[in-house]
Every structure is written in structure tokens, then in C-alpha cells.
Amino acid sequence: LSINGNTFADNTNVQVKIAGTWRTGSITGNVNSQSTVADLDYSTATFTSPLVISGNSSRRTTAATSWLGSRVGNVAVTDTNRLDWYEEGTFTPTVLFGGASTGITYTRQIGNYTRIGDRVMFNLRVTISAVGSATGAATIGGFPSFATADANMSGYPCSLRMTAMAGTVGPEMVTADVIGGTAAGSVVSRLYRIVSGTQTALLDTNFSATSDIILSGSYRVA
């Protein structure tokens, strides 16, 4: 399938509608001159190789019905000089104590990420409304479910801001890192305090019913 270098001016339905099964496909260098007509509908089509959409222009402002921008196939390849993945999305971060979340509730759970190639960049904010009954070391979970490339990736540093902590956390430095295994969804962020040069894990006792955590960083995926 090749749809390249066309100008579409139809004022009804969809400018390009594709159905059926295709081995390869490219939609490049086309123009949609109608702002009220969707550019593309391939919801009932199947492609053996990723459909390539690039270099098109459109008057549409609704992303779901527009072919603006370049669409990456999101199929991992081993060629180090090829962009094989681009994805933007959201996730729901969670606080864990000792790996459990029993009774923890929130007033805010916000997570956003962008994956480019083998790197996931994220930022999140979590505000606790009840600490719950779980005990142990504090971690953040709920990250996008990409399998990590290195099971020993502990120590990827993050930028962290924490407020409204319990009285046992004073003006000392707080920090975080990202770790993960090879299974999808195994990435977590560990939270620490550093006092007089000694790093120890933040615990459930260091959190209050209004603790607020803002975290950003990145990690590598397969």
C-alpha cells in the first residue's frame, strides 16, 4: 500500500479509509485541505509491518482523526541508528511500604511518561491522604509496564521533592533512584534520607496523612 503526494479536498466522510490485511504500507507527503473531514481511518486494517505515516499536512486539530506528525511503528529493532519507538502516555503511581499498599489512600496520583527508543522519561506526583497499615521501606510503583533491559539497573538517580513528611524527617537530604527487573511492570523507585553522609531507606513512619511526593527521572528498557 502506497499513498503518497496527494491533495485531498473531499468534504464528507474520511479522506483515506483503509481496510483489510496489508504486508507493508506508507502514507507520506499528502495534504488534507478540509478541516471538517478526518484524515485517516485504518481501524479495520491489519499490517504485517508497521504502517509508516510521515510528512503529511492537515487542517485537522483533533489528533485522533489527524495524520499530523510522524508515526513510529513501536516494534523494537536491534539497529542502533534507527528510531524504533516513540510513545507518550500516563500512569497511576502508587506508594508502597515494604512492597504493600494496605490502607494507603490518596488525594492526588498523577504520572506522565515519554518513551523515545530505549529510554523512558517520567514525572509523577503523589499526595497521600492516609498512610494505611503497611510497614517497611518506601517505594513508588505503578510505572509503565515496559520490560527493563538490565535487572541490575539500581542506582539510576531521580529528582525528588517531598513535603509534609513526619517529624522524624528533618532538613536532611532526601533522594531517590529507579530499579527494575526483566519483567514488565517491575520498575520501582526507592526513597532515601541521607544524614551525615549515611543513606537509609525512608520508612512508613516517615510519612504523614498529607505527605506530597514529586519525582522525575528516566530508565532504560529492552
Short mmCIF file of C-alpha atoms in Angstrom, two decimals:
data_model
loop_
_atom_site.label_atom_id
_atom_site.label_comp_id
_atom_site.label_asym_id
_atom_site.label_seq_id
_atom_site.Cartn_x
_atom_site.Cartn_y
_atom_site.Cartn_z
CA LEU A 1 0.00 0.00 0.00
CA SER A 2 1.42 3.38 -1.02
CA ILE A 3 -0.49 6.67 -0.71
CA ASN A 4 1.99 9.43 -1.39
CA GLY A 5 1.97 13.03 -2.60
CA ASN A 6 -1.79 13.59 -2.91
CA THR A 7 -4.05 16.55 -2.11
CA PHE A 8 -7.48 15.63 -0.72
CA ALA A 9 -10.42 18.04 -0.87
CA ASP A 10 -13.48 15.82 -0.30
CA ASN A 11 -15.79 17.44 2.28
CA THR A 12 -17.51 14.30 3.59
CA ASN A 13 -16.62 11.09 5.44
CA VAL A 14 -12.87 10.31 5.66
CA GLN A 15 -10.18 11.28 3.19
CA VAL A 16 -8.36 7.92 3.38
CA LYS A 17 -10.04 4.78 4.73
CA ILE A 18 -8.09 1.52 4.73
CA ALA A 19 -9.40 -1.97 5.46
CA GLY A 20 -8.10 -5.50 5.03
CA THR A 21 -4.67 -7.05 5.51
CA TRP A 22 -1.51 -5.45 4.12
CA ARG A 23 2.11 -6.56 4.11
CA THR A 24 3.55 -3.02 4.15
CA GLY A 25 2.14 0.48 3.93
CA SER A 26 3.21 4.11 3.66
CA ILE A 27 1.22 7.35 3.76
CA THR A 28 3.60 10.23 3.12
CA GLY A 29 3.56 13.77 1.72
CA ASN A 30 -0.23 14.11 1.48
CA VAL A 31 -2.39 17.19 2.13
CA ASN A 32 -5.90 17.32 3.57
CA SER A 33 -7.42 20.71 2.69
CA GLN A 34 -10.64 20.12 4.66
CA SER A 35 -10.68 20.99 8.37
CA THR A 36 -14.00 19.20 8.99
CA VAL A 37 -13.07 15.84 7.44
CA ALA A 38 -10.93 13.24 9.18
CA ASP A 39 -7.61 12.48 7.50
CA LEU A 40 -7.34 8.75 8.04
CA ASP A 41 -9.23 5.71 9.34
CA TYR A 42 -7.38 2.39 9.40
CA SER A 43 -9.16 0.92 12.43
CA THR A 44 -10.19 -2.20 10.48
CA ALA A 45 -6.86 -2.70 8.70
CA THR A 46 -4.03 -5.06 9.67
CA PHE A 47 -0.39 -4.50 8.69
CA THR A 48 2.26 -7.22 8.83
CA SER A 49 4.92 -4.50 9.10
CA PRO A 50 4.25 -1.13 10.78
CA LEU A 51 2.32 1.40 8.72
CA VAL A 52 4.57 4.40 8.02
CA ILE A 53 2.88 7.82 8.32
CA SER A 54 5.11 10.85 7.83
CA GLY A 55 5.43 14.24 6.17
CA ASN A 56 1.68 14.84 5.73
CA SER A 57 -0.10 18.15 6.36
CA SER A 58 -3.60 18.69 7.62
CA ARG A 59 -6.07 21.34 8.72
CA ARG A 60 -7.42 19.00 11.38
CA THR A 61 -6.84 19.91 15.02
CA THR A 62 -8.20 16.70 16.56
CA ALA A 63 -5.27 14.32 16.98
CA ALA A 64 -7.43 11.18 16.92
CA THR A 65 -8.52 11.90 13.34
CA SER A 66 -5.37 13.60 12.07
CA TRP A 67 -2.23 12.27 10.39
CA LEU A 68 -0.11 15.21 11.53
CA GLY A 69 3.37 14.27 12.71
CA SER A 70 5.30 11.06 12.17
CA ARG A 71 4.06 7.74 13.49
CA VAL A 72 6.70 5.27 14.70
CA GLY A 73 5.92 1.57 14.43
CA ASN A 74 6.87 0.79 18.07
CA VAL A 75 8.47 -2.54 17.23
CA ALA A 76 11.86 -2.98 18.94
CA VAL A 77 14.75 -3.42 16.47
CA THR A 78 18.46 -4.04 17.03
CA ASP A 79 19.68 -1.33 14.63
CA THR A 80 21.22 1.27 16.95
CA ASN A 81 20.80 4.04 14.37
CA ARG A 82 17.04 3.61 13.92
CA LEU A 83 14.30 5.25 15.98
CA ASP A 84 12.07 2.26 16.68
CA TRP A 85 9.81 3.56 19.46
CA TYR A 86 8.02 6.77 20.39
CA GLU A 87 5.17 6.82 22.89
CA GLU A 88 3.52 9.35 25.19
CA GLY A 89 1.21 8.32 27.99
CA THR A 90 0.05 8.45 31.58
CA PHE A 91 0.27 6.06 34.52
CA THR A 92 -1.02 5.88 38.09
CA PRO A 93 1.82 5.96 40.64
CA THR A 94 1.35 4.20 43.97
CA VAL A 95 3.17 4.33 47.30
CA LEU A 96 4.29 1.04 48.81
CA PHE A 97 5.65 0.28 52.27
CA GLY A 98 7.53 -2.99 52.42
CA GLY A 99 6.07 -3.80 48.99
CA ALA A 100 2.46 -3.48 50.21
CA SER A 101 -0.14 -0.73 49.90
CA THR A 102 -2.66 -1.79 52.57
CA GLY A 103 -4.93 1.09 53.53
CA ILE A 104 -3.00 3.80 51.67
CA THR A 105 -5.28 6.39 50.07
CA TYR A 106 -4.55 9.48 48.01
CA THR A 107 -5.78 12.91 47.10
CA ARG A 108 -3.54 13.01 44.02
CA GLN A 109 -1.96 10.36 41.76
CA ILE A 110 -0.52 11.81 38.55
CA GLY A 111 2.05 10.21 36.26
CA ASN A 112 3.24 11.12 32.75
CA TYR A 113 5.89 9.49 30.59
CA THR A 114 7.52 9.71 27.18
CA ARG A 115 9.40 6.77 25.71
CA ILE A 116 11.94 7.51 22.97
CA GLY A 117 13.83 4.47 21.75
CA ASP A 118 15.04 2.51 24.77
CA ARG A 119 14.64 5.36 27.28
CA VAL A 120 11.55 6.14 29.39
CA MET A 121 11.41 9.64 30.89
CA PHE A 122 8.79 10.24 33.57
CA ASN A 123 7.45 12.66 36.14
CA LEU A 124 4.90 11.98 38.83
CA ARG A 125 3.16 13.49 41.82
CA VAL A 126 1.53 11.60 44.67
CA THR A 127 -0.24 13.16 47.65
CA ILE A 128 -1.23 10.81 50.46
CA SER A 129 -4.47 11.19 52.43
CA ALA A 130 -4.00 8.12 54.68
CA VAL A 131 -0.77 6.23 55.42
CA GLY A 132 -2.52 2.91 56.00
CA SER A 133 -1.18 -0.10 57.89
CA ALA A 134 1.61 -1.40 55.63
CA THR A 135 5.11 -1.15 57.11
CA GLY A 136 8.64 -1.10 55.80
CA ALA A 137 10.78 0.70 53.24
CA ALA A 138 9.01 3.21 50.99
CA THR A 139 8.94 2.75 47.22
CA ILE A 140 6.92 4.15 44.33
CA GLY A 141 5.31 1.69 41.90
CA GLY A 142 2.85 1.74 39.01
CA PHE A 143 5.35 2.75 36.32
CA PRO A 144 4.65 1.99 32.63
CA SER A 145 4.86 -1.75 32.02
CA PHE A 146 7.92 -1.95 29.78
CA ALA A 147 10.38 -4.75 30.46
CA THR A 148 13.65 -3.28 31.72
CA ALA A 149 16.87 -4.01 29.86
CA ASP A 150 19.06 -4.56 32.92
CA ALA A 151 17.99 -6.48 36.01
CA ASN A 152 20.83 -4.77 37.91
CA MET A 153 19.91 -1.22 36.95
CA SER A 154 19.71 0.01 40.55
CA GLY A 155 21.03 3.48 41.15
CA TYR A 156 19.55 5.42 38.22
CA PRO A 157 19.18 8.76 40.05
CA CYS A 158 15.94 10.75 40.17
CA SER A 159 15.00 14.31 41.04
CA LEU A 160 12.84 14.34 44.17
CA ARG A 161 10.88 16.85 46.26
CA MET A 162 8.97 15.79 49.37
CA THR A 163 6.87 17.90 51.74
CA ALA A 164 4.65 17.35 54.80
CA MET A 165 6.72 14.41 56.00
CA ALA A 166 6.52 13.09 59.55
CA GLY A 167 8.56 14.83 62.25
CA THR A 168 11.34 12.24 62.06
CA VAL A 169 12.37 13.63 58.64
CA GLY A 170 14.08 16.94 59.21
CA PRO A 171 16.21 19.19 56.99
CA GLU A 172 18.46 16.37 55.87
CA MET A 173 18.77 15.44 52.19
CA VAL A 174 16.21 13.12 50.58
CA THR A 175 16.90 11.28 47.36
CA ALA A 176 15.55 8.52 45.10
CA ASP A 177 16.62 6.07 42.44
CA VAL A 178 14.97 3.66 39.99
CA ILE A 179 15.43 -0.10 39.97
CA GLY A 180 13.83 -2.89 38.00
CA GLY A 181 13.94 -6.46 36.77
CA THR A 182 13.36 -8.01 33.38
CA ALA A 183 9.61 -8.45 33.89
CA ALA A 184 7.15 -5.87 32.61
CA GLY A 185 5.88 -3.66 35.39
CA SER A 186 8.81 -4.42 37.69
CA VAL A 187 10.23 -0.88 37.83
CA VAL A 188 10.05 0.84 41.21
CA SER A 189 11.61 3.95 42.70
CA ARG A 190 13.25 3.74 46.12
CA LEU A 191 13.15 6.71 48.52
CA TYR A 192 16.00 7.56 50.90
CA ARG A 193 17.17 10.02 53.53
CA ILE A 194 20.82 10.98 53.92
CA VAL A 195 22.01 12.07 57.35
CA SER A 196 25.68 12.90 57.97
CA GLY A 197 26.62 11.08 54.77
CA THR A 198 24.74 7.89 55.64
CA GLN A 199 21.91 6.77 53.33
CA THR A 200 18.95 4.87 54.78
CA ALA A 201 15.58 3.95 53.34
CA LEU A 202 12.58 6.12 54.16
CA LEU A 203 10.02 4.10 56.10
CA ASP A 204 6.27 4.23 56.61
CA THR A 205 6.91 6.07 59.90
CA ASN A 206 8.44 8.95 57.92
CA PHE A 207 5.15 9.70 56.15
CA SER A 208 2.09 11.63 57.28
CA ALA A 209 -1.52 11.81 56.07
CA THR A 210 -0.61 14.81 53.86
CA SER A 211 2.82 13.79 52.52
CA ASP A 212 3.42 15.06 48.99
CA ILE A 213 5.95 13.49 46.61
CA ILE A 214 7.11 14.93 43.28
CA LEU A 215 9.53 12.72 41.34
CA SER A 216 11.11 12.76 37.89
CA GLY A 217 13.74 10.64 36.18
CA SER A 218 14.35 8.06 33.48
CA TYR A 219 15.17 4.39 32.98
CA ARG A 220 16.25 2.10 30.17
CA VAL A 221 14.07 -0.61 28.63
CA ALA A 222 14.73 -3.57 26.35
#
